[in-house]
PDB file of C-alpha atoms in Angstrom:
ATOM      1  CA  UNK A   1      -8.601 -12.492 -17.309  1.00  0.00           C
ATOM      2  CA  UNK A   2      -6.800 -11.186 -14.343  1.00  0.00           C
ATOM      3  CA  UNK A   3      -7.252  -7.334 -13.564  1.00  0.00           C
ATOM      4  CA  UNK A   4      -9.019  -4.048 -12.549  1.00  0.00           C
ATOM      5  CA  UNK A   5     -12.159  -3.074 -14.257  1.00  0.00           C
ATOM      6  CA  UNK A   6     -13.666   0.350 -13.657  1.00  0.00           C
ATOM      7  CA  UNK A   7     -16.929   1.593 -14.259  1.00  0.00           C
ATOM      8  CA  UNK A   8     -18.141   3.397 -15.713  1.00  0.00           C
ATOM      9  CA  UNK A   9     -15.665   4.496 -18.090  1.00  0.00           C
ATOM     10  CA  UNK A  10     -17.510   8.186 -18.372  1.00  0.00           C
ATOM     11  CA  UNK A  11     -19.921   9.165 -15.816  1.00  0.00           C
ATOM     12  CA  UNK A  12     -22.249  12.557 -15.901  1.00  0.00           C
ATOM     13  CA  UNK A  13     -22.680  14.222 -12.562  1.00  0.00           C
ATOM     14  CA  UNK A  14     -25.525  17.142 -11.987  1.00  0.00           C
ATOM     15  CA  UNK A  15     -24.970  19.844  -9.594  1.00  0.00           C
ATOM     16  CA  UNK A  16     -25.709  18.665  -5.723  1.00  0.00           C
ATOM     17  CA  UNK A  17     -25.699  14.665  -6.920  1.00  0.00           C
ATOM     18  CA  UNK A  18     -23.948  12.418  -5.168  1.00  0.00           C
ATOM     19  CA  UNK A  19     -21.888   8.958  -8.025  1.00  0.00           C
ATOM     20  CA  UNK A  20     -20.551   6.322  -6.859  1.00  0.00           C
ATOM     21  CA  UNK A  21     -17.565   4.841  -9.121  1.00  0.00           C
ATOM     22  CA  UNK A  22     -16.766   1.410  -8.922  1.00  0.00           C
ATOM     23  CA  UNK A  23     -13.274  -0.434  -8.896  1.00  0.00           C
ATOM     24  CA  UNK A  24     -13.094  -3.983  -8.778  1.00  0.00           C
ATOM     25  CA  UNK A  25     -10.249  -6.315  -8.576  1.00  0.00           C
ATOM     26  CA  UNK A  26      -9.280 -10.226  -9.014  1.00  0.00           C
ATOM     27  CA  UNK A  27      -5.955 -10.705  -8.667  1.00  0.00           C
ATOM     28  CA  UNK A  28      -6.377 -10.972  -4.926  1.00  0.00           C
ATOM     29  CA  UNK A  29      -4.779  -7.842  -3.670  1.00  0.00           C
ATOM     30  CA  UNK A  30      -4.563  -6.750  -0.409  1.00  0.00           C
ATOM     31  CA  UNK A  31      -3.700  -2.443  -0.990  1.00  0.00           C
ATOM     32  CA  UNK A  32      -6.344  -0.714  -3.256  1.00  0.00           C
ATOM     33  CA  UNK A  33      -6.184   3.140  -3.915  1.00  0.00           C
ATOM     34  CA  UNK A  34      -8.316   5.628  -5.386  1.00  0.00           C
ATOM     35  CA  UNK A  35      -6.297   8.443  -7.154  1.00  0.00           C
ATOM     36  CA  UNK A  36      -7.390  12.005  -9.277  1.00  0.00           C
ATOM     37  CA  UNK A  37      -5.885  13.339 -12.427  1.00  0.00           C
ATOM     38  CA  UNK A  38      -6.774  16.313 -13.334  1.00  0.00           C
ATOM     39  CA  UNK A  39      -5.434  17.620 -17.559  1.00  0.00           C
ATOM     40  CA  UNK A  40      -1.325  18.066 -17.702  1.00  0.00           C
ATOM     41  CA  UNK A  41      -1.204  16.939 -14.209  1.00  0.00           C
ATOM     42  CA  UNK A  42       0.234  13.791 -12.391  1.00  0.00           C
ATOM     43  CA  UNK A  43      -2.166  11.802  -9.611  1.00  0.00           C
ATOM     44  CA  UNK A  44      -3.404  12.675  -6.633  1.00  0.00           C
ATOM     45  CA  UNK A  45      -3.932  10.271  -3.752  1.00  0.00           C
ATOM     46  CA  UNK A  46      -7.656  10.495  -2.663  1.00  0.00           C
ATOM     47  CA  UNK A  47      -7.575   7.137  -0.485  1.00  0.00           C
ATOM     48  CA  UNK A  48      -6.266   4.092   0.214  1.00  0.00           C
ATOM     49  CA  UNK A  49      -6.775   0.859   1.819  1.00  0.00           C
ATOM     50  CA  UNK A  50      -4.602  -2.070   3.075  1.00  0.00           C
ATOM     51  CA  UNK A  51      -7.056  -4.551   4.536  1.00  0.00           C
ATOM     52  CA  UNK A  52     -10.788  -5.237   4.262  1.00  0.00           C
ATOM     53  CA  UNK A  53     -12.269  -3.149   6.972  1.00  0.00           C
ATOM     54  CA  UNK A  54      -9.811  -0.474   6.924  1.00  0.00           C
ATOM     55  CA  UNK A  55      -8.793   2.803   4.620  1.00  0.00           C
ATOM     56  CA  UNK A  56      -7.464   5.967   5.273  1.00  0.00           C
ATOM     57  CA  UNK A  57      -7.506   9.419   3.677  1.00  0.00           C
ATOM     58  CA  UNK A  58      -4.544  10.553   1.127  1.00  0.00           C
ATOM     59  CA  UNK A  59      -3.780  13.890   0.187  1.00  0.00           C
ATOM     60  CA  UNK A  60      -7.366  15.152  -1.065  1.00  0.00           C
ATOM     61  CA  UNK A  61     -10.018  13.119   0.818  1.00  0.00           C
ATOM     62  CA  UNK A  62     -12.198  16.178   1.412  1.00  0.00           C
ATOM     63  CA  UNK A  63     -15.502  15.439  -0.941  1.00  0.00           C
ATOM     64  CA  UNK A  64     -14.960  11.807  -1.044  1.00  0.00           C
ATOM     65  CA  UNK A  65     -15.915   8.533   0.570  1.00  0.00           C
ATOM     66  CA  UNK A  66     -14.496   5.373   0.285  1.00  0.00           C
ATOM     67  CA  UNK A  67     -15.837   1.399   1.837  1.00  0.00           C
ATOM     68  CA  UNK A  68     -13.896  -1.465   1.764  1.00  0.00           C
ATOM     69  CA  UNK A  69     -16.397  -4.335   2.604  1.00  0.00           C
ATOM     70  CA  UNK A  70     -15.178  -7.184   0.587  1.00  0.00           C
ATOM     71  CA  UNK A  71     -11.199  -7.616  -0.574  1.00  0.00           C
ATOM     72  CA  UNK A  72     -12.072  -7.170  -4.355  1.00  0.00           C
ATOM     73  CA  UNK A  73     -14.146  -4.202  -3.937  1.00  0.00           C
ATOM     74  CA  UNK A  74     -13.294  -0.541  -3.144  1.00  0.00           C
ATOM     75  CA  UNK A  75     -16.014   1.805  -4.681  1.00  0.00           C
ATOM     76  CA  UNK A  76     -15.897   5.724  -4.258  1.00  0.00           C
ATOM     77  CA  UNK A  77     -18.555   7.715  -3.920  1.00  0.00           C
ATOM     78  CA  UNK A  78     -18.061  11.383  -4.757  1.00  0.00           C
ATOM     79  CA  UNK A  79     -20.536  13.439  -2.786  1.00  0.00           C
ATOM     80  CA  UNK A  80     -21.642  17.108  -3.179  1.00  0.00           C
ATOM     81  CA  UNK A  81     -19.277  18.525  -1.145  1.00  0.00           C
ATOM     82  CA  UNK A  82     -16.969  18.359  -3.513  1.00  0.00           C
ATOM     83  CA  UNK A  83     -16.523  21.721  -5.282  1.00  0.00           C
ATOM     84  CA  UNK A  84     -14.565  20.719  -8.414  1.00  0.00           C
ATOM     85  CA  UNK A  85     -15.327  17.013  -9.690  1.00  0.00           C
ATOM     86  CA  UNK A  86     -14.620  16.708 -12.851  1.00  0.00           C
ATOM     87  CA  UNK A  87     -11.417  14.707 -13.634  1.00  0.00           C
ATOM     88  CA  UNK A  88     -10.033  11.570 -14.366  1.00  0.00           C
ATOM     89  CA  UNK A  89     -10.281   8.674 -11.655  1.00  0.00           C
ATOM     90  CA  UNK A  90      -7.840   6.142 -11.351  1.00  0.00           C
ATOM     91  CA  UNK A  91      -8.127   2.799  -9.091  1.00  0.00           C
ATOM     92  CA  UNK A  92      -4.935   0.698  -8.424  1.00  0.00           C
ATOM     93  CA  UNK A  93      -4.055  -2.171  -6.490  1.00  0.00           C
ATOM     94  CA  UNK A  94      -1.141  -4.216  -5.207  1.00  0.00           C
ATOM     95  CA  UNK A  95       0.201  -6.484  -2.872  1.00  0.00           C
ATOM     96  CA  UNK A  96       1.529  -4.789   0.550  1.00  0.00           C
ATOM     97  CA  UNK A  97       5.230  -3.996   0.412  1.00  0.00           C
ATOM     98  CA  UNK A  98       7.372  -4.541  -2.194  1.00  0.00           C
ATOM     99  CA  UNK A  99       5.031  -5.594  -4.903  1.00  0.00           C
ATOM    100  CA  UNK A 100       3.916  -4.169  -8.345  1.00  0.00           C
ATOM    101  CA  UNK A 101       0.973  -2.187  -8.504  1.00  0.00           C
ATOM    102  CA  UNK A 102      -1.938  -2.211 -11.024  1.00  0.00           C
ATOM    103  CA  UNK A 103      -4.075   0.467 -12.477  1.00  0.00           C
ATOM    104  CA  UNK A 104      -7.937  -0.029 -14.541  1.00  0.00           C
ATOM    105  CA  UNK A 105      -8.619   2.037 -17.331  1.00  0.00           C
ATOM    106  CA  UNK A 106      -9.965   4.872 -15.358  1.00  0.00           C
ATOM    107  CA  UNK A 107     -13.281   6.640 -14.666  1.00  0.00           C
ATOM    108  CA  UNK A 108     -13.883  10.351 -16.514  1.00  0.00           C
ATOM    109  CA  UNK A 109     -16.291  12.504 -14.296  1.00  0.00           C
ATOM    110  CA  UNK A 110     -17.975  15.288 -15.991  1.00  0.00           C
ATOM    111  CA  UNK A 111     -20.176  17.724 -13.762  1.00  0.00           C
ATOM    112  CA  UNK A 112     -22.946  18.647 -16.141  1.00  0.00           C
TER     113      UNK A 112
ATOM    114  CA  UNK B   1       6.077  13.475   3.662  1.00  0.00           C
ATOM    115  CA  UNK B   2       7.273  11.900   0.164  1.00  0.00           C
ATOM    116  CA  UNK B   3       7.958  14.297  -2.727  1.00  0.00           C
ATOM    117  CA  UNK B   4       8.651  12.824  -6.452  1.00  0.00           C
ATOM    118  CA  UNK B   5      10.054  15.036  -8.646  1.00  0.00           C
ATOM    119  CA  UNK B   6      10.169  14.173 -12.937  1.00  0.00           C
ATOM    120  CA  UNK B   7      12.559  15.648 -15.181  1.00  0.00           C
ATOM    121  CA  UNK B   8      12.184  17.116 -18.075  1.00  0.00           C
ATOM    122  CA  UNK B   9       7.869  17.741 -17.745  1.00  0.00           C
ATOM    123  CA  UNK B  10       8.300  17.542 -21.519  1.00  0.00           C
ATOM    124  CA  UNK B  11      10.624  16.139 -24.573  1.00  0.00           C
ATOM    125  CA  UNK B  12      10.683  16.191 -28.209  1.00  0.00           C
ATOM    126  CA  UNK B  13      13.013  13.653 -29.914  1.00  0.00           C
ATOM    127  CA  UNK B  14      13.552  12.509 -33.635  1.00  0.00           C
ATOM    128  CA  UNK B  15      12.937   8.974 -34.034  1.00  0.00           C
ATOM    129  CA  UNK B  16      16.195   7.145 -33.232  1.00  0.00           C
ATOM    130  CA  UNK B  17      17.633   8.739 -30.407  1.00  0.00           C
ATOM    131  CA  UNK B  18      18.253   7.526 -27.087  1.00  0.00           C
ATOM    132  CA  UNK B  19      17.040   9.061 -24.200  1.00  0.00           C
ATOM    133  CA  UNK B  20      16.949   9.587 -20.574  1.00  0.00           C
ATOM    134  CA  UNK B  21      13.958  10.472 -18.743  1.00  0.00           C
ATOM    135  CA  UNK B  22      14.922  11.017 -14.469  1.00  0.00           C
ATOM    136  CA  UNK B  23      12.883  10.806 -11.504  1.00  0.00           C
ATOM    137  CA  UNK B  24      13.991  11.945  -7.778  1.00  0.00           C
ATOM    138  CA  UNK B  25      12.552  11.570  -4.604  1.00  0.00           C
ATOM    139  CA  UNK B  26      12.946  12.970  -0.852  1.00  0.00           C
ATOM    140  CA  UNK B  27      12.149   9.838   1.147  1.00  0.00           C
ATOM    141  CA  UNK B  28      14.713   6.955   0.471  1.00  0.00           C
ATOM    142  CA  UNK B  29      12.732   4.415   2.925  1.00  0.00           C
ATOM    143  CA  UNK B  30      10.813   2.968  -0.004  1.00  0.00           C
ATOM    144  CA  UNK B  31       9.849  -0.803  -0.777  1.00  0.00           C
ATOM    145  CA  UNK B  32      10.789  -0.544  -4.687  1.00  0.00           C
ATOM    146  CA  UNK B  33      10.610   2.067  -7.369  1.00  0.00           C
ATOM    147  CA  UNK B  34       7.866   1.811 -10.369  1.00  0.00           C
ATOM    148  CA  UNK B  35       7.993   3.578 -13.806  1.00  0.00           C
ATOM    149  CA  UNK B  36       4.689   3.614 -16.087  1.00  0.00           C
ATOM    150  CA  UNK B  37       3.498   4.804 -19.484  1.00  0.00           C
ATOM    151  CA  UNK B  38       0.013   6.859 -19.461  1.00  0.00           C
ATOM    152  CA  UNK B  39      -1.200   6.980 -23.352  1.00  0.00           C
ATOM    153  CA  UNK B  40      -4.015  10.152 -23.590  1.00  0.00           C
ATOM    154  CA  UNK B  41      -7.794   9.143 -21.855  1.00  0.00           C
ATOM    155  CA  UNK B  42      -5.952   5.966 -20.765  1.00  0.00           C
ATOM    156  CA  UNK B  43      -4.834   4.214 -17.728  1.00  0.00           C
ATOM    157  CA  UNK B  44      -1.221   3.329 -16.678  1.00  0.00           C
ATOM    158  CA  UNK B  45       0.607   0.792 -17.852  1.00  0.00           C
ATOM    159  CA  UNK B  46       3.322  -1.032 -15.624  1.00  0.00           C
ATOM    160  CA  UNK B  47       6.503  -0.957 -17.653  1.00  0.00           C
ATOM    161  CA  UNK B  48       9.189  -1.885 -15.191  1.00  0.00           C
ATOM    162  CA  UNK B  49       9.637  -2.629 -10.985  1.00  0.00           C
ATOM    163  CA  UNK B  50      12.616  -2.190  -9.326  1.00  0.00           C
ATOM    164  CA  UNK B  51      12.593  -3.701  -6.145  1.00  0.00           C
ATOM    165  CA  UNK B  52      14.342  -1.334  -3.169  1.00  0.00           C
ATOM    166  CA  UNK B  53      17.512  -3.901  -3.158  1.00  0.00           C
ATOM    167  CA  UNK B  54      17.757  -3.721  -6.653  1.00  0.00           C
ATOM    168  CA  UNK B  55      20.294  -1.197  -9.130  1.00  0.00           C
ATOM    169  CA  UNK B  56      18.262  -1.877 -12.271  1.00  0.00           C
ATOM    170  CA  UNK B  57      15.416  -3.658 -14.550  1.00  0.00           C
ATOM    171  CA  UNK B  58      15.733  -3.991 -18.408  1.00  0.00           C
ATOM    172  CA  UNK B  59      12.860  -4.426 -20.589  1.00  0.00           C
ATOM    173  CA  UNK B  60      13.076  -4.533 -24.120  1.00  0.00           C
ATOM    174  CA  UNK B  61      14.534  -1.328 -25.002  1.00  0.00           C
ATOM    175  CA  UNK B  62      13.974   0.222 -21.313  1.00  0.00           C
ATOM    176  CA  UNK B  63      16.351  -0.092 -18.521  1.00  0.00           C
ATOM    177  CA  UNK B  64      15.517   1.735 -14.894  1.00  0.00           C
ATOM    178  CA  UNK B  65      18.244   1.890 -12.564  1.00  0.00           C
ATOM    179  CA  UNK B  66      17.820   3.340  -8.610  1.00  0.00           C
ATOM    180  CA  UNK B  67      19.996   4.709  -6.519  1.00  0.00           C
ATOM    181  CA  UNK B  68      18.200   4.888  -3.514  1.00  0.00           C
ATOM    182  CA  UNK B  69      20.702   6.564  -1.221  1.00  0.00           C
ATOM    183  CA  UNK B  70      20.823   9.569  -3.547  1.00  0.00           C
ATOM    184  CA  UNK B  71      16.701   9.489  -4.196  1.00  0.00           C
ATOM    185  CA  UNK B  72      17.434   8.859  -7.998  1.00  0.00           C
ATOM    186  CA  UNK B  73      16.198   6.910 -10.994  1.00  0.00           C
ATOM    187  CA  UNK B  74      16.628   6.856 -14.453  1.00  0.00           C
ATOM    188  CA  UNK B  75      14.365   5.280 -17.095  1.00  0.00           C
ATOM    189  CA  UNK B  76      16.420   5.110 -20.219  1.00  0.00           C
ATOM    190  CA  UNK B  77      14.792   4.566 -23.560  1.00  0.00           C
ATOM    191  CA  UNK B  78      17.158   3.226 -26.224  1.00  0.00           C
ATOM    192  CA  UNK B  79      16.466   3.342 -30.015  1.00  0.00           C
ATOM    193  CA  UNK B  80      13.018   5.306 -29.909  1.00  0.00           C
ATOM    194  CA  UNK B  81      10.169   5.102 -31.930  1.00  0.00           C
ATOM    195  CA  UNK B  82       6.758   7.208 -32.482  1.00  0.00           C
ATOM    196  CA  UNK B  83       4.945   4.377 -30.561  1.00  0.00           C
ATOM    197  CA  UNK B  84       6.908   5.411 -27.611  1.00  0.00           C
ATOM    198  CA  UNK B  85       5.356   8.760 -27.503  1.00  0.00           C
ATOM    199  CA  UNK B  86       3.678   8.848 -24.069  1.00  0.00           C
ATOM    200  CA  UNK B  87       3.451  10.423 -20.803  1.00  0.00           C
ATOM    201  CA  UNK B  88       6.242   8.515 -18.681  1.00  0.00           C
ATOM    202  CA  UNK B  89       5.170   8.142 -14.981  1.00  0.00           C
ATOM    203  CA  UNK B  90       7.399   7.389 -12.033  1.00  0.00           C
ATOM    204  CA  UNK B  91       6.021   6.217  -8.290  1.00  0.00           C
ATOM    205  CA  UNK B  92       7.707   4.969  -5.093  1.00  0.00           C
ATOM    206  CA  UNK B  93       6.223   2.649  -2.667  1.00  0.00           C
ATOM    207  CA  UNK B  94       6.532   3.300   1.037  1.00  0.00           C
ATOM    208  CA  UNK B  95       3.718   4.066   2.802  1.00  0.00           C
ATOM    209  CA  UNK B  96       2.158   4.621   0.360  1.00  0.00           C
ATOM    210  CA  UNK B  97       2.290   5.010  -3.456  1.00  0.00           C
ATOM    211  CA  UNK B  98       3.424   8.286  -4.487  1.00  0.00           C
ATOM    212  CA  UNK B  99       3.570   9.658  -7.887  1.00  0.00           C
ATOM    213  CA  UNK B 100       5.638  12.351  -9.960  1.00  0.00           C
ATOM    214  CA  UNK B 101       3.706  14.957 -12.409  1.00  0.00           C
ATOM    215  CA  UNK B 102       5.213  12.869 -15.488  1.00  0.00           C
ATOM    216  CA  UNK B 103       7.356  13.305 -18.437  1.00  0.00           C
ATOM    217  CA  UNK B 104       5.828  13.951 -21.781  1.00  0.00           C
ATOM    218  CA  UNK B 105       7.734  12.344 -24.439  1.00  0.00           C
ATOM    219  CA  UNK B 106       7.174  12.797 -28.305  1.00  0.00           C
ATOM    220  CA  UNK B 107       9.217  11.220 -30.572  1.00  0.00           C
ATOM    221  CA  UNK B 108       8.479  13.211 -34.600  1.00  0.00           C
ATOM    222  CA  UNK B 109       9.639  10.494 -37.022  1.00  0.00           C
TER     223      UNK B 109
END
């Protein structure tokens, strides 16, 4: 089956801890984007990427990190710096330009 | 910088009606215009693309149209039905892919 899988589908963070969420991808996109919902809210871009090699910050990169080492791959790694975790993470992907985009089923982060 | 804007943030229809949710944005250099359903805890499905040359889609019982020299779309939803209760997303591609805070639609049979 063609699509985005996230994992895990509920992650538990402790204070200070640093989780890494994983997005994978086989429909051989090019774009892949990380993106935060937080309850009643719409998403917010955390960051994107366009190439293997390459990503840049979106509108709330501060906490975050992001690789892009292999085309199917674009894990996020939410790190201690950031103050207020807990929220639903969505990963998407797409062709560049003018092509539909894809979401997985989305990562809940609880800080415990 | 790219602002989407979704009206109404909420609706309450009896089962039935048609409806029109609308979606507006600043920015009308865009590559095409996307509108998704989010059902609670879930992730977003892709209901319908409208490419930037494009005046509509139809779906089923959806139709989008864009108007993308006025920074408008419509998503209209004809005969609804409880399944369709959802929160209705709409994003435009330029840059990037940027996002309005939604539409929450609940149709009471």
């Amino acid at each position: 089956d063609g699509g985005i899988t996230q994992s895990p589908k509920y992650l538990f963070r402790k204070e200070g801890q640093n989780v890494t969420l994983s997005c994978e991808q086989n429909l051989n996109h090019d774009a892949m984007y990380w993106y935060r919902q937080d309850p009643g809210q719409g998403l917010r871009l955390i960051y994107y990427s366009q190439i293997v090699n390459d990503f840049q910050k979106g509108d709330i990169a501060e906490g975050y990190s992001v690789s892009r080492e292999k085309k199917e791959s674009f894990p996020l790694t939410v790190t201690s710096a950031q103050k207020n975790p807990t929220a639903f993470y969505l990963c998407a992907s797409s062709n560049t330009g003018d092509t539909e985009a894809f979401f997985g089923q989305g990562t809940r982060l609880t800080v415990v | 910088k790219q602002e989407v804007t979704q009206i109404p943030a909420a609706l309450s229809v009896p089962e039935g009606e048609n409806l029109v949710l609308n979606c507006s944005f600043t920015d009308s250099a865009i590559y095409n215009l996307q509108w998704f359903r989010q059902d609670p805890g879930k992730g977003l499905t892709s209901l319908l693309l409208i490419q930037s040359s494009q005046r509509e889609q139809t779906s089923g019982r959806l139709n989008a149209s864009l108007d993308k020299s006025s920074g408008r779309s419509t998503l209209y939803i004809a005969a609804s039905q409880p399944g369709d209760s959802a929160t209705y997303l709409c994003a435009v591609r330029g840059s990037r892919l940027t996002f309005g805070e939604g539409t929450q639609l609940t149709v009471n049979p």
